């Protein structure tokens, strides 16, 4: 099994790249989905989040109020670090389990770990290749405003809460420029898939 990390800032087009790689046959392990799974109602992680940040981040039905939690931590590095200290170990453990399941199902397959916070949580790096989805911060702010309904201030706070472009690009073995058209992004992904065996062989 080949394990590829795919990362990028919020609104960088990372999910578009992941979907295209899945069309080519890669197995996608979605870190954001794992975060939601480990924070499910009744989970130990959700209990620790409530203990740390208060019951106001829990909805009446027992699920996490993501908007309330986001309002507390984004723009507050100390609170964000406390949240990450709770969530990241659980996500890492579950991710590793899913990698193992994928490897057992297809020992020769390609697994892509779709992970937004790779630069922020580099405790363990098993990746054979790191692919970075890159669009300038101003482009991503514009997308958050136009596509997700954020105010400009909210969008800038979300972008600022993540690693810098330079931090992510420093990790990259391959950069996909997502600032252009969808067709241009998909063309780059198709080219990456065609080159993938050679790239992996060169790093073996």
PDB file of C-alpha atoms in Angstrom:
ATOM      1  CA  UNK A   1       0.000   0.000   0.000  1.00  0.00           C
ATOM      2  CA  UNK A   2       1.172   3.501  -0.837  1.00  0.00           C
ATOM      3  CA  UNK A   3       0.166   6.201   1.636  1.00  0.00           C
ATOM      4  CA  UNK A   4      -0.183   9.734   0.263  1.00  0.00           C
ATOM      5  CA  UNK A   5      -0.978  12.833   2.309  1.00  0.00           C
ATOM      6  CA  UNK A   6      -3.148  15.468   0.648  1.00  0.00           C
ATOM      7  CA  UNK A   7      -3.273  18.777   2.469  1.00  0.00           C
ATOM      8  CA  UNK A   8      -4.221  22.389   1.893  1.00  0.00           C
ATOM      9  CA  UNK A   9      -5.750  25.336   3.656  1.00  0.00           C
ATOM     10  CA  UNK A  10      -9.457  25.898   3.998  1.00  0.00           C
ATOM     11  CA  UNK A  11     -11.129  26.548   0.602  1.00  0.00           C
ATOM     12  CA  UNK A  12      -7.997  25.452  -1.253  1.00  0.00           C
ATOM     13  CA  UNK A  13      -9.770  22.898  -3.459  1.00  0.00           C
ATOM     14  CA  UNK A  14      -8.420  19.902  -1.574  1.00  0.00           C
ATOM     15  CA  UNK A  15     -11.743  18.042  -1.688  1.00  0.00           C
ATOM     16  CA  UNK A  16     -11.905  18.454  -5.470  1.00  0.00           C
ATOM     17  CA  UNK A  17      -8.483  16.839  -5.742  1.00  0.00           C
ATOM     18  CA  UNK A  18      -9.511  14.009  -3.420  1.00  0.00           C
ATOM     19  CA  UNK A  19     -12.639  13.262  -5.450  1.00  0.00           C
ATOM     20  CA  UNK A  20     -10.618  13.117  -8.666  1.00  0.00           C
ATOM     21  CA  UNK A  21      -8.038  10.795  -7.112  1.00  0.00           C
ATOM     22  CA  UNK A  22     -10.892   8.562  -5.937  1.00  0.00           C
ATOM     23  CA  UNK A  23     -12.179   8.429  -9.516  1.00  0.00           C
ATOM     24  CA  UNK A  24      -8.749   7.140 -10.520  1.00  0.00           C
ATOM     25  CA  UNK A  25      -8.983   4.379  -7.917  1.00  0.00           C
ATOM     26  CA  UNK A  26      -7.384   5.787  -4.775  1.00  0.00           C
ATOM     27  CA  UNK A  27      -8.938   5.051  -1.398  1.00  0.00           C
ATOM     28  CA  UNK A  28      -9.665   8.319   0.416  1.00  0.00           C
ATOM     29  CA  UNK A  29      -9.382   8.530   4.185  1.00  0.00           C
ATOM     30  CA  UNK A  30     -11.002  11.827   5.170  1.00  0.00           C
ATOM     31  CA  UNK A  31      -9.565  13.401   8.313  1.00  0.00           C
ATOM     32  CA  UNK A  32     -12.493  15.829   8.622  1.00  0.00           C
ATOM     33  CA  UNK A  33     -14.929  12.919   8.632  1.00  0.00           C
ATOM     34  CA  UNK A  34     -12.834  11.156  11.259  1.00  0.00           C
ATOM     35  CA  UNK A  35     -12.952  14.311  13.380  1.00  0.00           C
ATOM     36  CA  UNK A  36     -16.757  14.250  13.167  1.00  0.00           C
ATOM     37  CA  UNK A  37     -16.803  10.529  13.995  1.00  0.00           C
ATOM     38  CA  UNK A  38     -14.599  10.805  17.090  1.00  0.00           C
ATOM     39  CA  UNK A  39     -16.692  13.766  18.302  1.00  0.00           C
ATOM     40  CA  UNK A  40     -19.967  11.846  18.041  1.00  0.00           C
ATOM     41  CA  UNK A  41     -22.528  12.173  20.862  1.00  0.00           C
ATOM     42  CA  UNK A  42     -21.470  10.136  23.869  1.00  0.00           C
ATOM     43  CA  UNK A  43     -17.852   9.816  22.754  1.00  0.00           C
ATOM     44  CA  UNK A  44     -14.956  10.341  25.182  1.00  0.00           C
ATOM     45  CA  UNK A  45     -13.612  13.114  22.932  1.00  0.00           C
ATOM     46  CA  UNK A  46     -16.878  15.044  23.057  1.00  0.00           C
ATOM     47  CA  UNK A  47     -16.973  14.646  26.826  1.00  0.00           C
ATOM     48  CA  UNK A  48     -13.496  16.133  27.119  1.00  0.00           C
ATOM     49  CA  UNK A  49     -14.430  19.019  24.814  1.00  0.00           C
ATOM     50  CA  UNK A  50     -17.471  19.804  26.971  1.00  0.00           C
ATOM     51  CA  UNK A  51     -15.363  19.646  30.136  1.00  0.00           C
ATOM     52  CA  UNK A  52     -12.771  21.992  28.625  1.00  0.00           C
ATOM     53  CA  UNK A  53     -15.030  24.530  26.896  1.00  0.00           C
ATOM     54  CA  UNK A  54     -18.366  24.271  28.710  1.00  0.00           C
ATOM     55  CA  UNK A  55     -21.808  22.905  27.942  1.00  0.00           C
ATOM     56  CA  UNK A  56     -22.534  25.815  25.605  1.00  0.00           C
ATOM     57  CA  UNK A  57     -20.666  23.925  22.864  1.00  0.00           C
ATOM     58  CA  UNK A  58     -23.097  20.993  23.145  1.00  0.00           C
ATOM     59  CA  UNK A  59     -26.467  21.110  21.403  1.00  0.00           C
ATOM     60  CA  UNK A  60     -29.692  20.056  23.081  1.00  0.00           C
ATOM     61  CA  UNK A  61     -29.593  16.666  21.380  1.00  0.00           C
ATOM     62  CA  UNK A  62     -26.101  15.947  22.700  1.00  0.00           C
ATOM     63  CA  UNK A  63     -24.123  16.646  19.535  1.00  0.00           C
ATOM     64  CA  UNK A  64     -21.299  19.141  19.171  1.00  0.00           C
ATOM     65  CA  UNK A  65     -22.279  22.703  18.294  1.00  0.00           C
ATOM     66  CA  UNK A  66     -19.497  23.282  15.785  1.00  0.00           C
ATOM     67  CA  UNK A  67     -20.392  26.921  15.226  1.00  0.00           C
ATOM     68  CA  UNK A  68     -20.257  27.672  18.959  1.00  0.00           C
ATOM     69  CA  UNK A  69     -16.950  25.839  19.361  1.00  0.00           C
ATOM     70  CA  UNK A  70     -15.508  27.538  16.302  1.00  0.00           C
ATOM     71  CA  UNK A  71     -16.490  30.908  17.696  1.00  0.00           C
ATOM     72  CA  UNK A  72     -14.493  30.137  20.825  1.00  0.00           C
ATOM     73  CA  UNK A  73     -11.312  28.752  19.305  1.00  0.00           C
ATOM     74  CA  UNK A  74     -10.743  30.397  15.935  1.00  0.00           C
ATOM     75  CA  UNK A  75      -8.694  33.515  16.465  1.00  0.00           C
ATOM     76  CA  UNK A  76      -7.639  32.287  19.931  1.00  0.00           C
ATOM     77  CA  UNK A  77      -4.393  30.287  19.596  1.00  0.00           C
ATOM     78  CA  UNK A  78      -4.429  29.069  23.207  1.00  0.00           C
ATOM     79  CA  UNK A  79      -7.949  27.647  23.014  1.00  0.00           C
ATOM     80  CA  UNK A  80      -7.289  26.184  19.587  1.00  0.00           C
ATOM     81  CA  UNK A  81      -4.187  24.429  20.919  1.00  0.00           C
ATOM     82  CA  UNK A  82      -6.231  22.998  23.828  1.00  0.00           C
ATOM     83  CA  UNK A  83      -8.859  21.707  21.400  1.00  0.00           C
ATOM     84  CA  UNK A  84      -6.226  20.162  19.141  1.00  0.00           C
ATOM     85  CA  UNK A  85      -4.619  18.435  22.125  1.00  0.00           C
ATOM     86  CA  UNK A  86      -7.938  16.672  22.726  1.00  0.00           C
ATOM     87  CA  UNK A  87      -8.869  15.873  19.152  1.00  0.00           C
ATOM     88  CA  UNK A  88      -5.610  15.149  17.322  1.00  0.00           C
ATOM     89  CA  UNK A  89      -4.558  11.997  19.241  1.00  0.00           C
ATOM     90  CA  UNK A  90      -7.981  10.412  18.716  1.00  0.00           C
ATOM     91  CA  UNK A  91      -7.957  11.312  15.032  1.00  0.00           C
ATOM     92  CA  UNK A  92      -4.452   9.896  14.620  1.00  0.00           C
ATOM     93  CA  UNK A  93      -5.449   6.615  16.258  1.00  0.00           C
ATOM     94  CA  UNK A  94      -8.572   6.211  14.121  1.00  0.00           C
ATOM     95  CA  UNK A  95      -6.722   7.240  10.963  1.00  0.00           C
ATOM     96  CA  UNK A  96      -4.084   4.588  11.575  1.00  0.00           C
ATOM     97  CA  UNK A  97      -6.821   1.990  12.024  1.00  0.00           C
ATOM     98  CA  UNK A  98      -8.422   2.965   8.700  1.00  0.00           C
ATOM     99  CA  UNK A  99      -5.069   2.850   6.919  1.00  0.00           C
ATOM    100  CA  UNK A 100      -4.637  -0.710   8.170  1.00  0.00           C
ATOM    101  CA  UNK A 101      -8.104  -1.703   6.958  1.00  0.00           C
ATOM    102  CA  UNK A 102      -7.355  -0.265   3.508  1.00  0.00           C
ATOM    103  CA  UNK A 103      -3.982  -2.039   3.351  1.00  0.00           C
ATOM    104  CA  UNK A 104      -5.579  -5.352   4.213  1.00  0.00           C
ATOM    105  CA  UNK A 105      -8.263  -4.865   1.546  1.00  0.00           C
ATOM    106  CA  UNK A 106      -5.750  -3.970  -1.190  1.00  0.00           C
ATOM    107  CA  UNK A 107      -2.062  -4.323  -0.324  1.00  0.00           C
ATOM    108  CA  UNK A 108      -1.079  -2.742  -3.655  1.00  0.00           C
ATOM    109  CA  UNK A 109      -3.533   0.148  -3.521  1.00  0.00           C
ATOM    110  CA  UNK A 110      -3.035   3.878  -3.083  1.00  0.00           C
ATOM    111  CA  UNK A 111      -4.481   5.453   0.050  1.00  0.00           C
ATOM    112  CA  UNK A 112      -4.848   9.221   0.150  1.00  0.00           C
ATOM    113  CA  UNK A 113      -5.159  10.842   3.558  1.00  0.00           C
ATOM    114  CA  UNK A 114      -7.199  14.023   3.031  1.00  0.00           C
ATOM    115  CA  UNK A 115      -5.926  16.081   5.972  1.00  0.00           C
ATOM    116  CA  UNK A 116      -6.222  19.865   6.337  1.00  0.00           C
ATOM    117  CA  UNK A 117      -3.947  20.218   9.363  1.00  0.00           C
ATOM    118  CA  UNK A 118      -0.894  18.251   8.265  1.00  0.00           C
ATOM    119  CA  UNK A 119       1.491  21.139   8.901  1.00  0.00           C
ATOM    120  CA  UNK A 120      -0.013  21.722  12.344  1.00  0.00           C
ATOM    121  CA  UNK A 121       0.197  18.119  13.590  1.00  0.00           C
ATOM    122  CA  UNK A 122       3.359  16.461  12.314  1.00  0.00           C
ATOM    123  CA  UNK A 123       4.056  14.115  15.213  1.00  0.00           C
ATOM    124  CA  UNK A 124       4.175  11.071  12.935  1.00  0.00           C
ATOM    125  CA  UNK A 125       4.854  11.220   9.201  1.00  0.00           C
ATOM    126  CA  UNK A 126       4.366   7.856   7.439  1.00  0.00           C
ATOM    127  CA  UNK A 127       3.672   9.499   4.049  1.00  0.00           C
ATOM    128  CA  UNK A 128       5.445   8.371   0.912  1.00  0.00           C
ATOM    129  CA  UNK A 129       4.328  11.533  -0.853  1.00  0.00           C
ATOM    130  CA  UNK A 130       2.833  14.849   0.284  1.00  0.00           C
ATOM    131  CA  UNK A 131       0.536  16.657  -2.140  1.00  0.00           C
ATOM    132  CA  UNK A 132      -0.401  20.261  -1.353  1.00  0.00           C
ATOM    133  CA  UNK A 133      -3.457  22.005  -2.795  1.00  0.00           C
ATOM    134  CA  UNK A 134      -2.418  25.621  -3.089  1.00  0.00           C
ATOM    135  CA  UNK A 135      -4.331  28.824  -3.718  1.00  0.00           C
ATOM    136  CA  UNK A 136      -3.254  32.200  -2.294  1.00  0.00           C
ATOM    137  CA  UNK A 137      -4.896  33.292   0.940  1.00  0.00           C
ATOM    138  CA  UNK A 138      -6.795  36.107  -0.771  1.00  0.00           C
ATOM    139  CA  UNK A 139      -8.339  33.641  -3.219  1.00  0.00           C
ATOM    140  CA  UNK A 140      -9.403  31.374  -0.365  1.00  0.00           C
ATOM    141  CA  UNK A 141     -10.900  34.272   1.597  1.00  0.00           C
ATOM    142  CA  UNK A 142     -12.939  35.172  -1.471  1.00  0.00           C
ATOM    143  CA  UNK A 143     -14.208  31.612  -1.778  1.00  0.00           C
ATOM    144  CA  UNK A 144     -15.225  31.464   1.866  1.00  0.00           C
ATOM    145  CA  UNK A 145     -17.223  34.670   1.475  1.00  0.00           C
ATOM    146  CA  UNK A 146     -18.870  33.805  -1.848  1.00  0.00           C
ATOM    147  CA  UNK A 147     -19.355  30.041  -1.414  1.00  0.00           C
ATOM    148  CA  UNK A 148     -19.769  29.522   2.340  1.00  0.00           C
ATOM    149  CA  UNK A 149     -21.487  32.742   3.370  1.00  0.00           C
ATOM    150  CA  UNK A 150     -18.811  33.942   5.786  1.00  0.00           C
ATOM    151  CA  UNK A 151     -18.114  37.580   6.393  1.00  0.00           C
ATOM    152  CA  UNK A 152     -14.698  38.745   5.278  1.00  0.00           C
ATOM    153  CA  UNK A 153     -13.597  39.019   8.924  1.00  0.00           C
ATOM    154  CA  UNK A 154     -14.738  35.458   9.655  1.00  0.00           C
ATOM    155  CA  UNK A 155     -12.996  34.175   6.540  1.00  0.00           C
ATOM    156  CA  UNK A 156      -9.732  35.899   7.386  1.00  0.00           C
ATOM    157  CA  UNK A 157      -9.872  34.535  10.944  1.00  0.00           C
ATOM    158  CA  UNK A 158     -10.331  30.990   9.674  1.00  0.00           C
ATOM    159  CA  UNK A 159      -7.456  31.313   7.221  1.00  0.00           C
ATOM    160  CA  UNK A 160      -5.229  32.902   9.879  1.00  0.00           C
ATOM    161  CA  UNK A 161      -5.983  30.091  12.353  1.00  0.00           C
ATOM    162  CA  UNK A 162      -4.281  27.550  10.076  1.00  0.00           C
ATOM    163  CA  UNK A 163      -0.691  27.071   9.023  1.00  0.00           C
ATOM    164  CA  UNK A 164       0.755  29.568   6.579  1.00  0.00           C
ATOM    165  CA  UNK A 165       1.074  28.858   2.872  1.00  0.00           C
ATOM    166  CA  UNK A 166       4.838  28.762   3.337  1.00  0.00           C
ATOM    167  CA  UNK A 167       4.539  26.119   6.078  1.00  0.00           C
ATOM    168  CA  UNK A 168       2.439  23.870   3.860  1.00  0.00           C
ATOM    169  CA  UNK A 169       4.527  24.377   0.739  1.00  0.00           C
ATOM    170  CA  UNK A 170       7.648  23.441   2.706  1.00  0.00           C
ATOM    171  CA  UNK A 171       6.147  19.953   3.142  1.00  0.00           C
ATOM    172  CA  UNK A 172       5.176  19.468  -0.481  1.00  0.00           C
ATOM    173  CA  UNK A 173       6.528  16.849  -2.827  1.00  0.00           C
ATOM    174  CA  UNK A 174       3.868  17.902  -5.342  1.00  0.00           C
ATOM    175  CA  UNK A 175       1.920  21.173  -5.510  1.00  0.00           C
ATOM    176  CA  UNK A 176      -1.453  21.392  -7.255  1.00  0.00           C
ATOM    177  CA  UNK A 177      -2.221  25.012  -8.142  1.00  0.00           C
ATOM    178  CA  UNK A 178      -5.947  25.417  -7.492  1.00  0.00           C
ATOM    179  CA  UNK A 179      -6.227  29.156  -8.075  1.00  0.00           C
ATOM    180  CA  UNK A 180      -7.322  28.686 -11.690  1.00  0.00           C
ATOM    181  CA  UNK A 181     -10.256  26.911 -13.287  1.00  0.00           C
ATOM    182  CA  UNK A 182     -11.697  23.572 -12.244  1.00  0.00           C
ATOM    183  CA  UNK A 183     -10.511  22.089 -15.530  1.00  0.00           C
ATOM    184  CA  UNK A 184      -6.965  23.234 -14.840  1.00  0.00           C
ATOM    185  CA  UNK A 185      -7.021  21.697 -11.358  1.00  0.00           C
ATOM    186  CA  UNK A 186      -8.366  18.386 -12.662  1.00  0.00           C
ATOM    187  CA  UNK A 187      -5.759  18.312 -15.429  1.00  0.00           C
ATOM    188  CA  UNK A 188      -3.003  18.624 -12.822  1.00  0.00           C
ATOM    189  CA  UNK A 189      -4.535  15.813 -10.758  1.00  0.00           C
ATOM    190  CA  UNK A 190      -4.752  13.552 -13.801  1.00  0.00           C
ATOM    191  CA  UNK A 191      -1.106  14.277 -14.577  1.00  0.00           C
ATOM    192  CA  UNK A 192      -0.168  13.497 -10.967  1.00  0.00           C
ATOM    193  CA  UNK A 193      -1.946  10.143 -11.115  1.00  0.00           C
ATOM    194  CA  UNK A 194      -0.133   9.269 -14.332  1.00  0.00           C
ATOM    195  CA  UNK A 195       3.210  10.159 -12.706  1.00  0.00           C
ATOM    196  CA  UNK A 196       2.404   8.547  -9.355  1.00  0.00           C
ATOM    197  CA  UNK A 197       4.136   5.183  -9.944  1.00  0.00           C
ATOM    198  CA  UNK A 198       7.381   6.913 -10.961  1.00  0.00           C
ATOM    199  CA  UNK A 199       7.208   9.344  -8.044  1.00  0.00           C
ATOM    200  CA  UNK A 200       6.661   6.540  -5.562  1.00  0.00           C
ATOM    201  CA  UNK A 201       9.366   4.362  -7.083  1.00  0.00           C
ATOM    202  CA  UNK A 202      11.850   7.220  -6.816  1.00  0.00           C
ATOM    203  CA  UNK A 203      11.162   7.491  -3.093  1.00  0.00           C
ATOM    204  CA  UNK A 204      11.237   3.752  -2.360  1.00  0.00           C
TER     205      UNK A 204
END
